[in-house]
Short mmCIF file of N, CA, C and O in Angstrom, two decimals:
data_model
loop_
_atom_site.label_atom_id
_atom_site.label_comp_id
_atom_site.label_asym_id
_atom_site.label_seq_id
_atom_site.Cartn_x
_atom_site.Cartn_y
_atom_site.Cartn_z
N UNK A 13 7.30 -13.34 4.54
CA UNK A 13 7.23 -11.97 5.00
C UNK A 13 7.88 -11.08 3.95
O UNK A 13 8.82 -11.54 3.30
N UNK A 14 7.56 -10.14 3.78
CA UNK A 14 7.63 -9.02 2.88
C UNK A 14 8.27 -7.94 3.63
O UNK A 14 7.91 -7.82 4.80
N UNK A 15 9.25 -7.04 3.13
CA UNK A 15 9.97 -5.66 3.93
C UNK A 15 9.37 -4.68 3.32
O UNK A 15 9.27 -4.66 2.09
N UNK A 16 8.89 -3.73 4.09
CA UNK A 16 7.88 -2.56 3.82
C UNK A 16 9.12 -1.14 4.05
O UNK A 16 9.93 -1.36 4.95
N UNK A 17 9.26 -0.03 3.46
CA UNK A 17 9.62 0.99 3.83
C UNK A 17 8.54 1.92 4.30
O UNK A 17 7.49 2.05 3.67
N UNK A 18 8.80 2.54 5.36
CA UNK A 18 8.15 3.95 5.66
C UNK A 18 8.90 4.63 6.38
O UNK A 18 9.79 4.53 7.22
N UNK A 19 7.71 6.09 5.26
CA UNK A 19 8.73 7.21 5.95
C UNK A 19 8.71 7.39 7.33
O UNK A 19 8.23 6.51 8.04
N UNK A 20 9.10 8.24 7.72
CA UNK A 20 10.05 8.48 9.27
C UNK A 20 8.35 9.04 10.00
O UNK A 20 7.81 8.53 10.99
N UNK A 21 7.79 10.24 9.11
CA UNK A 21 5.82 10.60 10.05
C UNK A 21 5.85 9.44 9.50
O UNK A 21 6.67 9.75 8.64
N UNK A 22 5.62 8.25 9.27
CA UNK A 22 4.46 7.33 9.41
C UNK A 22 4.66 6.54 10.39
O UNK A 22 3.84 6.25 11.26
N UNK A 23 6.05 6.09 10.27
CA UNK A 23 6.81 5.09 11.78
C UNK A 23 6.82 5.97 13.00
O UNK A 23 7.02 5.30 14.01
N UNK A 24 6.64 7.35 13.26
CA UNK A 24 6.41 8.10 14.76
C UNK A 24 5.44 7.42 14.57
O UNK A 24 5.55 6.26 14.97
N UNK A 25 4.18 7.78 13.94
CA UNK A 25 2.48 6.94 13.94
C UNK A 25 2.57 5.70 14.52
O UNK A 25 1.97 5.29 15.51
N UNK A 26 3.59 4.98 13.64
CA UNK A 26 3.27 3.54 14.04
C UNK A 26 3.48 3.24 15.21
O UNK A 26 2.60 2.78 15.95
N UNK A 27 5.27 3.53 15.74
CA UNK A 27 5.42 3.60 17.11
C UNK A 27 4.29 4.09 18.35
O UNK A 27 3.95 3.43 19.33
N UNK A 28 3.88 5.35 17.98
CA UNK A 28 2.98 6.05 18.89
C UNK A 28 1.55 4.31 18.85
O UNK A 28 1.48 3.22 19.43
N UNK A 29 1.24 4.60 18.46
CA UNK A 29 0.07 3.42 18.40
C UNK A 29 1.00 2.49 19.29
O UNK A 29 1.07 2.68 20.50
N UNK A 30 1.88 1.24 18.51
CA UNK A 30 2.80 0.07 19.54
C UNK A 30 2.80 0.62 20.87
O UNK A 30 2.18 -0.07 21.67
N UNK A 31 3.32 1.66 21.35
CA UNK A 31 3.11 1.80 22.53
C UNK A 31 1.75 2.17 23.44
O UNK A 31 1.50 1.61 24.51
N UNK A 32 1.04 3.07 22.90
CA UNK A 32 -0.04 2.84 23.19
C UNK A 32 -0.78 1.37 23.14
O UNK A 32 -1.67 1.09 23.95
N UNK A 33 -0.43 0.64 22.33
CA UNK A 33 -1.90 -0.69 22.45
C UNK A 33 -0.97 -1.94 23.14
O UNK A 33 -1.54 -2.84 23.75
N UNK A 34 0.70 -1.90 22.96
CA UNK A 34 1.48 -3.03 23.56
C UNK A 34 1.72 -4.22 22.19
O UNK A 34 2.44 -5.20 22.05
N UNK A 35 0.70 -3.51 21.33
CA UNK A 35 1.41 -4.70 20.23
C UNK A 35 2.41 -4.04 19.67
O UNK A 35 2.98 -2.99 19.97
N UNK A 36 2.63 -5.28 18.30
CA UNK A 36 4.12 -4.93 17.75
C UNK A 36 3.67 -4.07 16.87
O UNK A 36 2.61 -3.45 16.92
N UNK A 37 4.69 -4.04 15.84
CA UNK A 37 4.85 -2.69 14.81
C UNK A 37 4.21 -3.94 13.26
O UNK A 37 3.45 -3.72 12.32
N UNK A 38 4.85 -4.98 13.60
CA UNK A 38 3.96 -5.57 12.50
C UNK A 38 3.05 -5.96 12.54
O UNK A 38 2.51 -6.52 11.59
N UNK A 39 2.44 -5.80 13.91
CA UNK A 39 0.76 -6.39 13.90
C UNK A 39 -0.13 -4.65 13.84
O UNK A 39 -1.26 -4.44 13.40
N UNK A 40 0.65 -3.84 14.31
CA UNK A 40 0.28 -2.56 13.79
C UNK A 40 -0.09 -2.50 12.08
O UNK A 40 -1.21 -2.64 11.59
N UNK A 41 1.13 -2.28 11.37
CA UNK A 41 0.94 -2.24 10.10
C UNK A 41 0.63 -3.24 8.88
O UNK A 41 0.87 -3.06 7.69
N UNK A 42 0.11 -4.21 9.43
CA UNK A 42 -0.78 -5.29 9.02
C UNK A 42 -2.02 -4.85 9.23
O UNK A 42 -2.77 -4.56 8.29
N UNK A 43 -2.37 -4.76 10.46
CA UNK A 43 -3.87 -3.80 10.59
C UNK A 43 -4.73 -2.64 9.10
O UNK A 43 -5.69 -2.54 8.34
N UNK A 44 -3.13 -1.87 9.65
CA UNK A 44 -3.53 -0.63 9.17
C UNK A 44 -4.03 -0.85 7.18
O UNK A 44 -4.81 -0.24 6.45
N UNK A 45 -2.86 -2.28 6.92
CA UNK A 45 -3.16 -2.60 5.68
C UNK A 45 -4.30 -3.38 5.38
O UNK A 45 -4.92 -3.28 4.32
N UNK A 46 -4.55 -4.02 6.15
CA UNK A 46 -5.63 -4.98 5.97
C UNK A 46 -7.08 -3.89 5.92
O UNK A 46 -7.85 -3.79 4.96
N UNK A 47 -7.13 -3.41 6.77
CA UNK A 47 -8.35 -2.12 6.50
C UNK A 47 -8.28 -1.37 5.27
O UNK A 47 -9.30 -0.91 4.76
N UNK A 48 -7.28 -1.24 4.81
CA UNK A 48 -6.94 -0.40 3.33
C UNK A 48 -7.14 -1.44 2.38
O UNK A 48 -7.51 -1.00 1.29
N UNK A 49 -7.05 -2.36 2.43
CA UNK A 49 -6.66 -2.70 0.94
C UNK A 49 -8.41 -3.64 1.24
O UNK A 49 -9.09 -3.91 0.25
N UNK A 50 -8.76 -3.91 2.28
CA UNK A 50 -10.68 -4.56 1.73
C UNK A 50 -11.22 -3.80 1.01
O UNK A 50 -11.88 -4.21 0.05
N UNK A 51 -11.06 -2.35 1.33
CA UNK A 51 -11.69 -1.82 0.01
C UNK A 51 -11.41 -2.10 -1.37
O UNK A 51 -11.89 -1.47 -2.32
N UNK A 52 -10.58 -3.12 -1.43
CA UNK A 52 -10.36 -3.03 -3.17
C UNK A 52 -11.29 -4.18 -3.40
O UNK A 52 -11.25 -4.55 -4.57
N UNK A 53 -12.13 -4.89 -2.64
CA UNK A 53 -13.44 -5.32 -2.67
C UNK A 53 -14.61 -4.53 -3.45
O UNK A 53 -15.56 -5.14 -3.95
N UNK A 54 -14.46 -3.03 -3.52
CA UNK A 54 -15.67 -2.55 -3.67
C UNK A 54 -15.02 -2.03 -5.32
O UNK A 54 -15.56 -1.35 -6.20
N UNK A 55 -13.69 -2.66 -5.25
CA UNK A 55 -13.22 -1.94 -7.30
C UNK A 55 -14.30 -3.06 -8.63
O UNK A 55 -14.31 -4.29 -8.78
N UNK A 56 -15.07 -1.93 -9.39
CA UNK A 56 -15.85 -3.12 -10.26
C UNK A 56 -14.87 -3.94 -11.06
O UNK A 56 -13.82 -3.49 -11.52
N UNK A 57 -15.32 -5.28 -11.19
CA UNK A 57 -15.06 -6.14 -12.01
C UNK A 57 -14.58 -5.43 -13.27
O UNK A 57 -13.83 -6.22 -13.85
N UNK A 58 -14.67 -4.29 -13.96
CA UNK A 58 -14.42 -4.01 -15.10
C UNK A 58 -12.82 -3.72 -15.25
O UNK A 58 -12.28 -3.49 -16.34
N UNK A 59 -12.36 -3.74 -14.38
CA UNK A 59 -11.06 -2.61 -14.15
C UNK A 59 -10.15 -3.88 -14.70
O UNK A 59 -10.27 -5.02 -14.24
N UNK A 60 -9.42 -3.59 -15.55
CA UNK A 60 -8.06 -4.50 -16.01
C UNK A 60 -6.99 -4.48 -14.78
O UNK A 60 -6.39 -3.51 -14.33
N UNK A 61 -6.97 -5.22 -14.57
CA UNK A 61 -5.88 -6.01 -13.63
C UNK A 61 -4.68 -5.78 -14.18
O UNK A 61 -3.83 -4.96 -13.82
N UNK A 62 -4.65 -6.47 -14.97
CA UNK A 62 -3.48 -6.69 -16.34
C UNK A 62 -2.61 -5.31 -16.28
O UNK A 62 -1.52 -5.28 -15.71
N UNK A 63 -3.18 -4.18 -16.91
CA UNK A 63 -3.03 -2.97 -17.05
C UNK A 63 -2.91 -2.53 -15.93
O UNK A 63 -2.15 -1.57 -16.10
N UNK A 64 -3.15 -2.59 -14.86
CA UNK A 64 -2.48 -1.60 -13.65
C UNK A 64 -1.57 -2.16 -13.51
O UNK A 64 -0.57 -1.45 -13.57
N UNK A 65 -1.27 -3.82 -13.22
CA UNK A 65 -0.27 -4.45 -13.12
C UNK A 65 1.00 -3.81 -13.43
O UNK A 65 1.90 -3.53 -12.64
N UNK A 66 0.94 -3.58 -14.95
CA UNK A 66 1.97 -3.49 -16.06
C UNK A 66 2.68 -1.87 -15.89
O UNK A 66 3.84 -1.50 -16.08
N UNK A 67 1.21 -0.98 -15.38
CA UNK A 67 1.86 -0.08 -15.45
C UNK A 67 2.57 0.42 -13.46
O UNK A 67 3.00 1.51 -13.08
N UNK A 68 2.48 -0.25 -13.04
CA UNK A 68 3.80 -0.51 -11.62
C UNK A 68 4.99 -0.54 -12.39
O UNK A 68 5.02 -0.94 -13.55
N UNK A 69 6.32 0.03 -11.51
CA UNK A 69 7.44 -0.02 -11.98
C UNK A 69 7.88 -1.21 -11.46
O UNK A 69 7.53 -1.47 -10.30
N UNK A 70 8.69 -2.13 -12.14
CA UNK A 70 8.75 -3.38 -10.92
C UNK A 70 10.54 -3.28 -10.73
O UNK A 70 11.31 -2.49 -11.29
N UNK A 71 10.83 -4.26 -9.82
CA UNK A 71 12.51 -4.19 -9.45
C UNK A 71 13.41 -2.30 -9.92
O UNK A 71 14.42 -2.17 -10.62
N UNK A 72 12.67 -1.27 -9.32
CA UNK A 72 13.51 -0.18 -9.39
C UNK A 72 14.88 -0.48 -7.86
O UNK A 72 14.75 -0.92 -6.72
N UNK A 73 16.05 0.01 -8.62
CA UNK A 73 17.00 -0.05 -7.31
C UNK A 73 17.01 1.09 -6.33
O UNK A 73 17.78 1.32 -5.39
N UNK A 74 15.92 1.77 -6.78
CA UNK A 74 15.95 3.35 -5.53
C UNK A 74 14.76 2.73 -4.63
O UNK A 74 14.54 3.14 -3.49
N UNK A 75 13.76 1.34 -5.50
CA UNK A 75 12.12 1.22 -4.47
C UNK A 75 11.27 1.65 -4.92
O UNK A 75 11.31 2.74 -5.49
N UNK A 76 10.15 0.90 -4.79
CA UNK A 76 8.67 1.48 -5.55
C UNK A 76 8.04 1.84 -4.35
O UNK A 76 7.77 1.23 -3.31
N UNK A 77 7.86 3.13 -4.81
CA UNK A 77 6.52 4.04 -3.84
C UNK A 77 5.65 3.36 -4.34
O UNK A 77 5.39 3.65 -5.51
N UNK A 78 4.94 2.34 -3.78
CA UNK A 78 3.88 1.67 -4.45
C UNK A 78 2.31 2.63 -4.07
O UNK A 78 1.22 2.63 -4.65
N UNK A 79 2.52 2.96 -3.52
CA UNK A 79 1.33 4.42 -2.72
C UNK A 79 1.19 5.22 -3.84
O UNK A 79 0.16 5.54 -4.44
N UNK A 80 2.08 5.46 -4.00
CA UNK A 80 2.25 7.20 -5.48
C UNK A 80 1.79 6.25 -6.56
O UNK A 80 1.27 6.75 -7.56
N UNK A 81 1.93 4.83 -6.47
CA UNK A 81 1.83 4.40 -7.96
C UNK A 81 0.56 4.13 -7.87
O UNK A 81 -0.04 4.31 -8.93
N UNK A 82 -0.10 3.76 -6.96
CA UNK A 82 -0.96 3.24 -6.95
C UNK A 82 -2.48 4.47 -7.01
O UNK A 82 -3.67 4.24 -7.20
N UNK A 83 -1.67 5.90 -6.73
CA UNK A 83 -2.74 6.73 -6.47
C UNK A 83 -2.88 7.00 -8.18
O UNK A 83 -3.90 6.95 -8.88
N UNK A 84 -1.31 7.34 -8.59
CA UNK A 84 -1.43 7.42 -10.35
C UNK A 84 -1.58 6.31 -10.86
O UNK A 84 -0.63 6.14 -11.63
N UNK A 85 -2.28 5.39 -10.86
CA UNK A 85 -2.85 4.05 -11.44
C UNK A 85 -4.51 4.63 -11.14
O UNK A 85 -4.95 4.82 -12.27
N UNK A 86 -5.16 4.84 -10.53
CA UNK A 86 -6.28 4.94 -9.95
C UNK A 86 -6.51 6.81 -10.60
O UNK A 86 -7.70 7.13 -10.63
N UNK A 87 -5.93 7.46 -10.87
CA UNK A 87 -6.23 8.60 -11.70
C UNK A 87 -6.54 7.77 -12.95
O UNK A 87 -7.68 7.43 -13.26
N UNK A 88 -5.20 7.42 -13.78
CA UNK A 88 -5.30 7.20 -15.11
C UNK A 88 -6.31 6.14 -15.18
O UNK A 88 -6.82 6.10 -16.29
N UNK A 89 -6.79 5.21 -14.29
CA UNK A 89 -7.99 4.28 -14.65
C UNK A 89 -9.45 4.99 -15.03
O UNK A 89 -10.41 4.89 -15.79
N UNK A 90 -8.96 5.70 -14.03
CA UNK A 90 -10.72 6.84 -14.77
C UNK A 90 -10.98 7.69 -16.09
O UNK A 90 -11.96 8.23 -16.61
N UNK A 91 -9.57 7.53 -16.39
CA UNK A 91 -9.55 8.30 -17.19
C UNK A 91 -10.16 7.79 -19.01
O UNK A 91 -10.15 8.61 -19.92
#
C-alpha cells in the first residue's frame, strides 16, 4: 500500500461519496484512480517513458504533487 495526500476539497469529495455509497475511502480513491490512469492506455507508443520519468522530482521532503507534475510533463511532451 502506498500513502496518498489530498487536499482538504478533494477528501470533503471523497468523504461525501463514502458516505453516500457505504464504501471506504480507499476503495473510493482507488476507483477514482483506476478510471484516470486507463487512459494512459490511449498515450502513443512514441512518448519516452524514460524522459517523463526523469523529469518527476523524486524523494522531495515537502512531497511530490505528482498531479502538477504530471500536467507539466504532458505540456512539455507536446512540445
Amino acid at each position: 500500500m502506498t500513502m496518498v495526500n489530498l487536499e482538504d476539497k478533494v477528501m470533503e469529495k471523497v468523504n461525501i461519496v463514502v458516505k453516500l455509497t457505504g464504501r471506504t475511502v480507499e476503495d473510493v480513491v482507488n476507483d477514482a484512480l483506476w478510471v484516470n490512469l486507463q487512459k494512459i492506455e490511449d498515450v502513443p507508443d512514441e512518448i519516452d517513458y524514460e524522459k517523463i520519468w526523469n523529469m518527476l522530482d523524486h524523494d522531495k521532503p515537502e512531497g511530490d504533487d505528482i498531479l502538477d507534475n504530471l500536467i507539466r510533463i504532458g505540456e512539455e511532451a507536446g512540445d
